[in-house]
Structure formats: structure tokens, C-alpha cells
Amino acid sequence: MADVEFEGLVQAAQEAMSAAYAPYSRYPVGAAALTDSGQVVTGCNVENASYGVGLCAECTLVGQLQLSGGGRIVAFVCVNSAGEIIMPCGRCRQLLNEFAAPSLRILTPRGVRSWEQVLPQPFGPADLEETH
Ligand code: THU
């Protein structure tokens, strides 16, 4: 079963979720990604008294990715405190797209999906190159 390859990543996401700062929504989220160099990077949501500036787990994950040397994401998963797999929000799909390997696979509530299935026809770095 394809989900088995995500076991370690789900665990890493759950650990990250326990560090979340979510006093307003009370909806802690953890995210974990495997990079093309075999590194696991994680993130958790960090909310703010000014609600709209709160950070999703994916935001802190991409910061961690960059801080730890960068790379391409080959597998990704996001969890909530009920132990459920959740989908990255639309904005976070765009955030992740910047660092997505062509082979990126994501564990979703409906099983493993390709990145193309989750974010079809993305706007990305190549679009900017075309006009420069
Ligand atoms: N959240 C994430 O961290 N990632 C997502 O992809 C979905 C939503 C957070 C944002 C907010 O802190 C809480 O979940 C409730 O929306």
C-alpha cells in the first residue's frame, strides 16, 4: 500500500504539530516534507493576535527547508490534532509549488496523489522567466 512509504513522514508531521501555536483557532497543524537529498523538514502553524497574519504549518516548513540548505520536496503530508491527514490550503499549495520536485507525491485524505492532481497548471518560476 502506497501510504506505507509515508509512515515516517506522518510521524514527523505529528511531532511538529505538537509544537503548534494555535490559541485562536485551536486547530494545531503539523507538516512534514522529504527532500530530494533525503532530509525531512517540518513545520507547524503559528497564529497571531492579529488573526490574519497567522502562519500556516507550510509557511514555517518552507522557511525550515530554506534554512537547512534548500532542495526539492519529493513527498509531503499535513496533519491535524485528531490525527487526520488534511489538505494544504490553496495559498500553501502555491508556497510548496516553488520547491516541488516534478515527482512530488502528497498523502491526502483520499490517498496518495501527484502534485499535478493537487495543483493543476500552477503559476511558477518558469512563468517569470518567459518575460525576462
Ligand atoms: N492551517 C495550516 O497550518 N495549514 C493548512 O494548510 C490549513 C490551515 C492552519 C491555519 C490556522 O492556524 C489553522 O490551521 C486553522 O485554519
mmCIF file of N, CA and C and ligand atoms in Angstrom:
data_model
loop_
_atom_site.group_PDB
_atom_site.id
_atom_site.type_symbol
_atom_site.label_atom_id
_atom_site.label_comp_id
_atom_site.label_asym_id
_atom_site.label_seq_id
_atom_site.Cartn_x
_atom_site.Cartn_y
_atom_site.Cartn_z
ATOM 1 N N MET A 1 0.844 -1.204 0.000
ATOM 2 C CA MET A 1 0.000 0.000 0.000
ATOM 3 C C MET A 1 0.880 1.256 0.000
ATOM 4 N N ALA A 2 0.539 2.186 -0.847
ATOM 5 C CA ALA A 2 1.380 3.370 -1.052
ATOM 6 C C ALA A 2 1.534 4.205 0.214
ATOM 7 N N ASP A 3 0.516 4.198 1.083
ATOM 8 C CA ASP A 3 0.561 5.020 2.290
ATOM 9 C C ASP A 3 1.709 4.635 3.209
ATOM 10 N N VAL A 4 2.188 3.401 3.094
ATOM 11 C CA VAL A 4 3.230 2.904 3.986
ATOM 12 C C VAL A 4 4.503 3.743 3.864
ATOM 13 N N GLU A 5 4.819 4.167 2.650
ATOM 14 C CA GLU A 5 6.027 4.975 2.452
ATOM 15 C C GLU A 5 5.932 6.327 3.175
ATOM 16 N N PHE A 6 4.745 6.696 3.586
ATOM 17 C CA PHE A 6 4.542 7.980 4.270
ATOM 18 C C PHE A 6 4.546 7.847 5.789
ATOM 19 N N GLU A 7 4.731 6.622 6.292
ATOM 20 C CA GLU A 7 4.621 6.405 7.749
ATOM 21 C C GLU A 7 5.534 7.330 8.554
ATOM 22 N N GLY A 8 6.823 7.371 8.176
ATOM 23 C CA GLY A 8 7.785 8.197 8.903
ATOM 24 C C GLY A 8 7.453 9.673 8.806
ATOM 25 N N LEU A 9 6.954 10.057 7.628
ATOM 26 C CA LEU A 9 6.623 11.466 7.401
ATOM 27 C C LEU A 9 5.401 11.884 8.228
ATOM 28 N N VAL A 10 4.435 10.996 8.329
ATOM 29 C CA VAL A 10 3.242 11.282 9.145
ATOM 30 C C VAL A 10 3.654 11.466 10.598
ATOM 31 N N GLN A 11 4.551 10.624 11.043
ATOM 32 C CA GLN A 11 5.028 10.725 12.426
ATOM 33 C C GLN A 11 5.751 12.061 12.657
ATOM 34 N N ALA A 12 6.575 12.438 11.698
ATOM 35 C CA ALA A 12 7.300 13.715 11.804
ATOM 36 C C ALA A 12 6.318 14.892 11.814
ATOM 37 N N ALA A 13 5.268 14.786 11.020
ATOM 38 C CA ALA A 13 4.258 15.854 10.975
ATOM 39 C C ALA A 13 3.512 15.934 12.305
ATOM 40 N N GLN A 14 3.230 14.776 12.896
ATOM 41 C CA GLN A 14 2.526 14.763 14.188
ATOM 42 C C GLN A 14 3.385 15.382 15.285
ATOM 43 N N GLU A 15 4.672 15.092 15.249
ATOM 44 C CA GLU A 15 5.580 15.683 16.241
ATOM 45 C C GLU A 15 5.625 17.204 16.068
ATOM 46 N N ALA A 16 5.696 17.652 14.829
ATOM 47 C CA ALA A 16 5.725 19.087 14.550
ATOM 48 C C ALA A 16 4.424 19.736 15.021
ATOM 49 N N MET A 17 3.313 19.030 14.810
ATOM 50 C CA MET A 17 2.003 19.553 15.208
ATOM 51 C C MET A 17 1.955 19.827 16.710
ATOM 52 N N SER A 18 2.675 19.030 17.488
ATOM 53 C CA SER A 18 2.644 19.224 18.950
ATOM 54 C C SER A 18 3.363 20.520 19.360
ATOM 55 N N ALA A 19 4.091 21.129 18.443
ATOM 56 C CA ALA A 19 4.763 22.401 18.727
ATOM 57 C C ALA A 19 3.954 23.596 18.219
ATOM 58 N N ALA A 20 2.792 23.329 17.624
ATOM 59 C CA ALA A 20 1.998 24.415 17.031
ATOM 60 C C ALA A 20 1.576 25.444 18.074
ATOM 61 N N TYR A 21 1.433 26.679 17.603
ATOM 62 C CA TYR A 21 0.904 27.750 18.440
ATOM 63 C C TYR A 21 -0.420 28.170 17.810
ATOM 64 N N ALA A 22 -1.504 27.615 18.329
ATOM 65 C CA ALA A 22 -2.813 27.843 17.714
ATOM 66 C C ALA A 22 -3.875 28.169 18.769
ATOM 67 N N PRO A 23 -3.627 29.218 19.589
ATOM 68 C CA PRO A 23 -4.573 29.526 20.665
ATOM 69 C C PRO A 23 -5.899 30.102 20.171
ATOM 70 N N TYR A 24 -5.941 30.588 18.926
ATOM 71 C CA TYR A 24 -7.150 31.245 18.431
ATOM 72 C C TYR A 24 -8.077 30.265 17.711
ATOM 73 N N SER A 25 -7.521 29.523 16.805
ATOM 74 C CA SER A 25 -8.360 28.538 16.100
ATOM 75 C C SER A 25 -8.479 27.243 16.905
ATOM 76 N N ARG A 26 -7.529 27.017 17.776
ATOM 77 C CA ARG A 26 -7.420 25.727 18.481
ATOM 78 C C ARG A 26 -7.410 24.574 17.477
ATOM 79 N N TYR A 27 -6.693 24.826 16.411
ATOM 80 C CA TYR A 27 -6.566 23.809 15.355
ATOM 81 C C TYR A 27 -5.084 23.662 15.013
ATOM 82 N N PRO A 28 -4.344 22.934 15.851
ATOM 83 C CA PRO A 28 -2.919 22.744 15.571
ATOM 84 C C PRO A 28 -2.715 21.911 14.301
ATOM 85 N N VAL A 29 -1.728 22.319 13.529
ATOM 86 C CA VAL A 29 -1.407 21.618 12.280
ATOM 87 C C VAL A 29 0.099 21.342 12.247
ATOM 88 N N GLY A 30 0.451 20.190 11.732
ATOM 89 C CA GLY A 30 1.861 19.862 11.518
ATOM 90 C C GLY A 30 2.056 19.429 10.078
ATOM 91 N N ALA A 31 3.199 19.777 9.520
ATOM 92 C CA ALA A 31 3.503 19.399 8.138
ATOM 93 C C ALA A 31 4.908 18.816 8.090
ATOM 94 N N ALA A 32 5.115 17.873 7.199
ATOM 95 C CA ALA A 32 6.447 17.287 7.029
ATOM 96 C C ALA A 32 6.699 17.028 5.554
ATOM 97 N N ALA A 33 7.951 17.250 5.160
ATOM 98 C CA ALA A 33 8.335 17.037 3.767
ATOM 99 C C ALA A 33 9.655 16.280 3.705
ATOM 100 N N LEU A 34 9.746 15.416 2.733
ATOM 101 C CA LEU A 34 11.004 14.723 2.434
ATOM 102 C C LEU A 34 11.625 15.409 1.229
ATOM 103 N N THR A 35 12.918 15.717 1.329
ATOM 104 C CA THR A 35 13.573 16.404 0.212
ATOM 105 C C THR A 35 14.325 15.397 -0.664
ATOM 106 N N ASP A 36 14.764 15.892 -1.801
ATOM 107 C CA ASP A 36 15.484 15.024 -2.738
ATOM 108 C C ASP A 36 16.857 14.621 -2.220
ATOM 109 N N SER A 37 17.306 15.229 -1.112
ATOM 110 C CA SER A 37 18.565 14.778 -0.508
ATOM 111 C C SER A 37 18.308 13.858 0.682
ATOM 112 N N GLY A 38 17.040 13.483 0.892
ATOM 113 C CA GLY A 38 16.709 12.523 1.950
ATOM 114 C C GLY A 38 16.468 13.160 3.303
ATOM 115 N N GLN A 39 16.453 14.489 3.318
ATOM 116 C CA GLN A 39 16.235 15.211 4.565
ATOM 117 C C GLN A 39 14.736 15.380 4.835
ATOM 118 N N VAL A 40 14.365 15.312 6.115
ATOM 119 C CA VAL A 40 12.971 15.579 6.486
ATOM 120 C C VAL A 40 12.908 16.967 7.131
ATOM 121 N N VAL A 41 12.036 17.825 6.618
ATOM 122 C CA VAL A 41 11.818 19.136 7.226
ATOM 123 C C VAL A 41 10.357 19.223 7.665
ATOM 124 N N THR A 42 10.131 19.967 8.743
ATOM 125 C CA THR A 42 8.784 20.033 9.305
ATOM 126 C C THR A 42 8.369 21.468 9.560
ATOM 127 N N GLY A 43 7.099 21.647 9.857
ATOM 128 C CA GLY A 43 6.583 22.964 10.205
ATOM 129 C C GLY A 43 5.313 22.828 11.015
ATOM 130 N N CYS A 44 4.961 23.880 11.727
ATOM 131 C CA CYS A 44 3.708 23.907 12.485
ATOM 132 C C CYS A 44 3.084 25.286 12.308
ATOM 133 N N ASN A 45 1.767 25.370 12.515
ATOM 134 C CA ASN A 45 1.146 26.689 12.372
ATOM 135 C C ASN A 45 1.462 27.557 13.583
ATOM 136 N N VAL A 46 1.634 28.846 13.310
ATOM 137 C CA VAL A 46 1.968 29.836 14.337
ATOM 138 C C VAL A 46 1.004 30.999 14.150
ATOM 139 N N GLU A 47 0.010 31.061 15.043
ATOM 140 C CA GLU A 47 -1.022 32.089 14.899
ATOM 141 C C GLU A 47 -0.612 33.400 15.581
ATOM 142 N N ASN A 48 -1.488 34.380 15.452
ATOM 143 C CA ASN A 48 -1.149 35.721 15.938
ATOM 144 C C ASN A 48 -2.418 36.421 16.431
ATOM 145 N N ALA A 49 -2.249 37.304 17.415
ATOM 146 C CA ALA A 49 -3.389 38.069 17.932
ATOM 147 C C ALA A 49 -4.040 38.894 16.821
ATOM 148 N N SER A 50 -3.231 39.282 15.835
ATOM 149 C CA SER A 50 -3.783 39.869 14.622
ATOM 150 C C SER A 50 -4.059 38.692 13.684
ATOM 151 N N TYR A 51 -5.258 38.146 13.785
ATOM 152 C CA TYR A 51 -5.565 36.824 13.199
ATOM 153 C C TYR A 51 -5.036 36.599 11.787
ATOM 154 N N GLY A 52 -5.205 37.615 10.955
ATOM 155 C CA GLY A 52 -4.897 37.449 9.536
ATOM 156 C C GLY A 52 -3.427 37.232 9.226
ATOM 157 N N VAL A 53 -2.556 37.524 10.152
ATOM 158 C CA VAL A 53 -1.130 37.355 9.857
ATOM 159 C C VAL A 53 -0.578 36.024 10.361
ATOM 160 N N GLY A 54 -1.452 35.172 10.871
ATOM 161 C CA GLY A 54 -1.012 33.851 11.336
ATOM 162 C C GLY A 54 -0.359 33.063 10.219
ATOM 163 N N LEU A 55 0.566 32.204 10.610
ATOM 164 C CA LEU A 55 1.295 31.395 9.620
ATOM 165 C C LEU A 55 0.789 29.964 9.611
ATOM 166 N N CYS A 56 0.555 29.441 8.429
ATOM 167 C CA CYS A 56 0.221 28.027 8.291
ATOM 168 C C CYS A 56 1.481 27.176 8.528
ATOM 169 N N ALA A 57 1.270 25.912 8.803
ATOM 170 C CA ALA A 57 2.388 24.987 9.036
ATOM 171 C C ALA A 57 3.330 24.936 7.834
ATOM 172 N N GLU A 58 2.762 25.086 6.644
ATOM 173 C CA GLU A 58 3.577 25.025 5.431
ATOM 174 C C GLU A 58 4.523 26.214 5.330
ATOM 175 N N CYS A 59 4.106 27.353 5.905
ATOM 176 C CA CYS A 59 4.963 28.548 5.862
ATOM 177 C C CYS A 59 6.229 28.295 6.664
ATOM 178 N N THR A 60 6.063 27.771 7.866
ATOM 179 C CA THR A 60 7.248 27.543 8.681
ATOM 180 C C THR A 60 8.067 26.397 8.098
ATOM 181 N N LEU A 61 7.396 25.457 7.427
ATOM 182 C CA LEU A 61 8.135 24.357 6.787
ATOM 183 C C LEU A 61 9.047 24.865 5.672
ATOM 184 N N VAL A 62 8.534 25.728 4.819
ATOM 185 C CA VAL A 62 9.403 26.186 3.720
ATOM 186 C C VAL A 62 10.540 27.055 4.248
ATOM 187 N N GLY A 63 10.299 27.763 5.346
ATOM 188 C CA GLY A 63 11.385 28.502 5.988
ATOM 189 C C GLY A 63 12.459 27.550 6.495
ATOM 190 N N GLN A 64 12.004 26.484 7.110
ATOM 191 C CA GLN A 64 12.939 25.477 7.623
ATOM 192 C C GLN A 64 13.702 24.805 6.481
ATOM 193 N N LEU A 65 12.999 24.557 5.393
ATOM 194 C CA LEU A 65 13.640 23.956 4.215
ATOM 195 C C LEU A 65 14.779 24.842 3.718
ATOM 196 N N GLN A 66 14.492 26.108 3.593
ATOM 197 C CA GLN A 66 15.497 27.038 3.080
ATOM 198 C C GLN A 66 16.668 27.181 4.052
ATOM 199 N N LEU A 67 16.326 27.261 5.352
ATOM 200 C CA LEU A 67 17.370 27.400 6.371
ATOM 201 C C LEU A 67 18.295 26.195 6.432
ATOM 202 N N SER A 68 17.759 25.041 6.092
ATOM 203 C CA SER A 68 18.558 23.818 6.223
ATOM 204 C C SER A 68 19.226 23.416 4.911
ATOM 205 N N GLY A 69 19.335 24.365 3.990
ATOM 206 C CA GLY A 69 20.109 24.103 2.785
ATOM 207 C C GLY A 69 19.290 23.985 1.519
ATOM 208 N N GLY A 70 17.982 24.060 1.646
ATOM 209 C CA GLY A 70 17.119 24.034 0.467
ATOM 210 C C GLY A 70 16.939 22.643 -0.104
ATOM 211 N N GLY A 71 16.542 22.592 -1.359
ATOM 212 C CA GLY A 71 16.285 21.317 -2.005
ATOM 213 C C GLY A 71 14.871 21.270 -2.538
ATOM 214 N N ARG A 72 14.563 20.132 -3.149
ATOM 215 C CA ARG A 72 13.237 19.912 -3.752
ATOM 216 C C ARG A 72 12.433 18.959 -2.881
ATOM 217 N N ILE A 73 11.150 19.224 -2.769
ATOM 218 C CA ILE A 73 10.286 18.359 -1.961
ATOM 219 C C ILE A 73 9.795 17.194 -2.819
ATOM 220 N N VAL A 74 10.029 15.973 -2.338
ATOM 221 C CA VAL A 74 9.585 14.784 -3.089
ATOM 222 C C VAL A 74 8.370 14.112 -2.459
ATOM 223 N N ALA A 75 8.125 14.391 -1.170
ATOM 224 C CA ALA A 75 6.927 13.846 -0.512
ATOM 225 C C ALA A 75 6.488 14.823 0.564
ATOM 226 N N PHE A 76 5.160 14.922 0.737
ATOM 227 C CA PHE A 76 4.630 15.911 1.688
ATOM 228 C C PHE A 76 3.367 15.374 2.351
ATOM 229 N N VAL A 77 3.230 15.723 3.635
ATOM 230 C CA VAL A 77 1.984 15.404 4.341
ATOM 231 C C VAL A 77 1.713 16.444 5.406
ATOM 232 N N CYS A 78 0.435 16.609 5.708
ATOM 233 C CA CYS A 78 -0.035 17.623 6.640
ATOM 234 C C CYS A 78 -1.081 16.961 7.538
ATOM 235 N N VAL A 79 -0.993 17.184 8.859
ATOM 236 C CA VAL A 79 -1.933 16.524 9.787
ATOM 237 C C VAL A 79 -2.537 17.524 10.767
ATOM 238 N N ASN A 80 -3.695 17.137 11.340
ATOM 239 C CA ASN A 80 -4.286 17.939 12.415
ATOM 240 C C ASN A 80 -4.180 17.171 13.739
ATOM 241 N N SER A 81 -4.724 17.760 14.789
ATOM 242 C CA SER A 81 -4.535 17.159 16.114
ATOM 243 C C SER A 81 -5.404 15.928 16.348
ATOM 244 N N ALA A 82 -6.346 15.685 15.445
ATOM 245 C CA ALA A 82 -7.160 14.472 15.545
ATOM 246 C C ALA A 82 -6.452 13.294 14.879
ATOM 247 N N GLY A 83 -5.253 13.570 14.383
ATOM 248 C CA GLY A 83 -4.510 12.505 13.701
ATOM 249 C C GLY A 83 -4.944 12.321 12.263
ATOM 250 N N GLU A 84 -5.746 13.264 11.782
ATOM 251 C CA GLU A 84 -6.226 13.159 10.396
ATOM 252 C C GLU A 84 -5.246 13.805 9.418
ATOM 253 N N ILE A 85 -5.200 13.228 8.231
ATOM 254 C CA ILE A 85 -4.449 13.839 7.135
ATOM 255 C C ILE A 85 -5.322 14.956 6.586
ATOM 256 N N ILE A 86 -4.730 16.149 6.382
ATOM 257 C CA ILE A 86 -5.512 17.252 5.815
ATOM 258 C C ILE A 86 -4.816 17.793 4.561
ATOM 259 N N MET A 87 -5.567 18.545 3.786
ATOM 260 C CA MET A 87 -5.017 19.145 2.576
ATOM 261 C C MET A 87 -4.380 20.492 2.895
ATOM 262 N N PRO A 88 -3.272 20.824 2.236
ATOM 263 C CA PRO A 88 -2.758 22.184 2.359
ATOM 264 C C PRO A 88 -3.757 23.165 1.751
ATOM 265 N N CYS A 89 -3.920 24.325 2.370
ATOM 266 C CA CYS A 89 -4.841 25.324 1.822
ATOM 267 C C CYS A 89 -4.292 25.816 0.476
ATOM 268 N N GLY A 90 -5.095 26.555 -0.238
ATOM 269 C CA GLY A 90 -4.696 26.992 -1.580
ATOM 270 C C GLY A 90 -3.411 27.805 -1.589
ATOM 271 N N ARG A 91 -3.310 28.733 -0.659
ATOM 272 C CA ARG A 91 -2.101 29.564 -0.600
ATOM 273 C C ARG A 91 -0.878 28.708 -0.340
ATOM 274 N N CYS A 92 -1.031 27.727 0.497
ATOM 275 C CA CYS A 92 0.112 26.873 0.829
ATOM 276 C C CYS A 92 0.483 25.928 -0.317
ATOM 277 N N ARG A 93 -0.474 25.588 -1.164
ATOM 278 C CA ARG A 93 -0.124 24.796 -2.354
ATOM 279 C C ARG A 93 0.820 25.622 -3.229
ATOM 280 N N GLN A 94 0.542 26.903 -3.339
ATOM 281 C CA GLN A 94 1.419 27.773 -4.110
ATOM 282 C C GLN A 94 2.797 27.891 -3.455
ATOM 283 N N LEU A 95 2.809 28.019 -2.137
ATOM 284 C CA LEU A 95 4.084 28.093 -1.404
ATOM 285 C C LEU A 95 4.930 26.856 -1.652
ATOM 286 N N LEU A 96 4.297 25.702 -1.556
ATOM 287 C CA LEU A 96 5.014 24.435 -1.730
ATOM 288 C C LEU A 96 5.451 24.239 -3.170
ATOM 289 N N ASN A 97 4.656 24.742 -4.101
ATOM 290 C CA ASN A 97 4.954 24.552 -5.520
ATOM 291 C C ASN A 97 6.337 25.067 -5.900
ATOM 292 N N GLU A 98 6.740 26.150 -5.245
ATOM 293 C CA GLU A 98 8.050 26.760 -5.517
ATOM 294 C C GLU A 98 9.192 25.756 -5.326
ATOM 295 N N PHE A 99 8.996 24.814 -4.405
ATOM 296 C CA PHE A 99 10.061 23.876 -4.053
ATOM 297 C C PHE A 99 9.707 22.435 -4.410
ATOM 298 N N ALA A 100 8.681 22.257 -5.205
ATOM 299 C CA ALA A 100 8.206 20.909 -5.543
ATOM 300 C C ALA A 100 9.113 20.244 -6.574
ATOM 301 N N ALA A 101 9.516 19.003 -6.296
ATOM 302 C CA ALA A 101 10.179 18.197 -7.320
ATOM 303 C C ALA A 101 9.107 17.758 -8.319
ATOM 304 N N PRO A 102 9.497 17.510 -9.579
ATOM 305 C CA PRO A 102 8.500 17.041 -10.553
ATOM 306 C C PRO A 102 7.793 15.761 -10.081
ATOM 307 N N SER A 103 8.509 14.989 -9.278
ATOM 308 C CA SER A 103 7.962 13.709 -8.805
ATOM 309 C C SER A 103 7.196 13.821 -7.492
ATOM 310 N N LEU A 104 6.965 15.048 -7.013
ATOM 311 C CA LEU A 104 6.332 15.219 -5.688
ATOM 312 C C LEU A 104 5.018 14.459 -5.566
ATOM 313 N N ARG A 105 4.943 13.711 -4.461
ATOM 314 C CA ARG A 105 3.709 13.000 -4.142
ATOM 315 C C ARG A 105 3.233 13.479 -2.775
ATOM 316 N N ILE A 106 1.939 13.578 -2.641
ATOM 317 C CA ILE A 106 1.366 14.086 -1.398
ATOM 318 C C ILE A 106 0.336 13.094 -0.873
ATOM 319 N N LEU A 107 0.411 12.839 0.437
ATOM 320 C CA LEU A 107 -0.598 11.978 1.066
ATOM 321 C C LEU A 107 -1.799 12.844 1.411
ATOM 322 N N THR A 108 -2.947 12.521 0.841
ATOM 323 C CA THR A 108 -4.173 13.305 1.048
ATOM 324 C C THR A 108 -5.203 12.429 1.776
ATOM 325 N N PRO A 109 -6.301 13.032 2.220
ATOM 326 C CA PRO A 109 -7.358 12.212 2.847
ATOM 327 C C PRO A 109 -7.894 11.140 1.898
ATOM 328 N N ARG A 110 -7.666 11.310 0.593
ATOM 329 C CA ARG A 110 -8.143 10.321 -0.385
ATOM 330 C C ARG A 110 -7.034 9.416 -0.894
ATOM 331 N N GLY A 111 -5.886 9.461 -0.220
ATOM 332 C CA GLY A 111 -4.765 8.617 -0.634
ATOM 333 C C GLY A 111 -3.642 9.433 -1.243
ATOM 334 N N VAL A 112 -2.661 8.732 -1.798
ATOM 335 C CA VAL A 112 -1.502 9.422 -2.368
ATOM 336 C C VAL A 112 -1.881 10.016 -3.729
ATOM 337 N N ARG A 113 -1.498 11.255 -3.930
ATOM 338 C CA ARG A 113 -1.776 11.946 -5.192
ATOM 339 C C ARG A 113 -0.498 12.591 -5.716
ATOM 340 N N SER A 114 -0.450 12.811 -7.020
ATOM 341 C CA SER A 114 0.664 13.563 -7.603
ATOM 342 C C SER A 114 0.444 15.048 -7.335
ATOM 343 N N TRP A 115 1.501 15.814 -7.451
ATOM 344 C CA TRP A 115 1.365 17.264 -7.244
ATOM 345 C C TRP A 115 0.454 17.878 -8.302
ATOM 346 N N GLU A 116 0.558 17.376 -9.518
ATOM 347 C CA GLU A 116 -0.282 17.867 -10.618
ATOM 348 C C GLU A 116 -1.777 17.709 -10.298
ATOM 349 N N GLN A 117 -2.105 16.641 -9.569
ATOM 350 C CA GLN A 117 -3.510 16.426 -9.210
ATOM 351 C C GLN A 117 -3.981 17.434 -8.159
ATOM 352 N N VAL A 118 -3.047 17.880 -7.331
ATOM 353 C CA VAL A 118 -3.398 18.756 -6.214
ATOM 354 C C VAL A 118 -3.337 20.237 -6.613
ATOM 355 N N LEU A 119 -2.428 20.550 -7.534
ATOM 356 C CA LEU A 119 -2.315 21.939 -8.021
ATOM 357 C C LEU A 119 -2.082 21.918 -9.527
ATOM 358 N N PRO A 120 -3.170 21.734 -10.285
ATOM 359 C CA PRO A 120 -3.029 21.693 -11.748
ATOM 360 C C PRO A 120 -2.640 23.061 -12.319
ATOM 361 N N GLN A 121 -1.864 23.020 -13.368
ATOM 362 C CA GLN A 121 -1.463 24.230 -14.087
ATOM 363 C C GLN A 121 -1.008 25.351 -13.148
ATOM 364 N N PRO A 122 0.005 25.068 -12.327
ATOM 365 C CA PRO A 122 0.437 26.087 -11.375
ATOM 366 C C PRO A 122 1.139 27.261 -12.045
ATOM 367 N N PHE A 123 1.077 28.394 -11.396
ATOM 368 C CA PHE A 123 1.923 29.526 -11.751
ATOM 369 C C PHE A 123 3.229 29.340 -10.992
ATOM 370 N N GLY A 124 4.368 29.378 -11.689
ATOM 371 C CA GLY A 124 5.635 29.113 -11.018
ATOM 372 C C GLY A 124 6.781 29.907 -11.586
ATOM 373 N N PRO A 125 7.998 29.597 -11.124
ATOM 374 C CA PRO A 125 9.185 30.351 -11.539
ATOM 375 C C PRO A 125 9.348 30.429 -13.055
ATOM 376 N N ALA A 126 8.982 29.394 -13.777
ATOM 377 C CA ALA A 126 9.159 29.374 -15.229
ATOM 378 C C ALA A 126 8.330 30.455 -15.907
ATOM 379 N N ASP A 127 7.183 30.787 -15.313
ATOM 380 C CA ASP A 127 6.329 31.821 -15.907
ATOM 381 C C ASP A 127 7.020 33.178 -15.897
ATOM 382 N N LEU A 128 7.801 33.432 -14.872
ATOM 383 C CA LEU A 128 8.508 34.714 -14.782
ATOM 384 C C LEU A 128 9.644 34.782 -15.797
ATOM 385 N N GLU A 129 10.303 33.612 -16.007
ATOM 386 C CA GLU A 129 11.424 33.573 -16.956
ATOM 387 C C GLU A 129 10.986 33.969 -18.354
ATOM 388 N N GLU A 130 9.755 33.624 -18.709
ATOM 389 C CA GLU A 130 9.277 33.871 -20.059
ATOM 390 C C GLU A 130 9.262 35.349 -20.434
ATOM 391 N N THR A 131 9.131 36.231 -19.462
ATOM 392 C CA THR A 131 9.035 37.667 -19.778
ATOM 393 C C THR A 131 10.319 38.430 -19.462
ATOM 394 N N HIS A 132 11.352 37.711 -19.022
ATOM 395 C CA HIS A 132 12.616 38.393 -18.650
ATOM 396 C C HIS A 132 13.686 38.162 -19.717
HETATM 397 N N1 THU B 1 -3.656 25.672 8.636
HETATM 398 C C1 THU B 1 -2.403 25.234 8.311
HETATM 399 O O1 THU B 1 -1.457 25.376 9.107
HETATM 400 N N2 THU B 1 -2.226 24.648 7.105
HETATM 401 C C2 THU B 1 -3.218 24.435 6.203
HETATM 402 O O2 THU B 1 -2.944 24.048 5.072
HETATM 403 C C3 THU B 1 -4.603 24.649 6.599
HETATM 404 C C4 THU B 1 -4.796 25.564 7.763
HETATM 405 C C5 THU B 1 -3.839 26.351 9.916
HETATM 406 C C6 THU B 1 -4.058 27.826 9.790
HETATM 407 C C7 THU B 1 -4.748 28.129 11.118
HETATM 408 O O3 THU B 1 -3.745 28.365 12.083
HETATM 409 C C8 THU B 1 -5.484 26.858 11.451
HETATM 410 O O4 THU B 1 -4.958 25.853 10.605
HETATM 411 C C9 THU B 1 -6.983 26.933 11.244
HETATM 412 O O5 THU B 1 -7.278 27.358 9.957
#
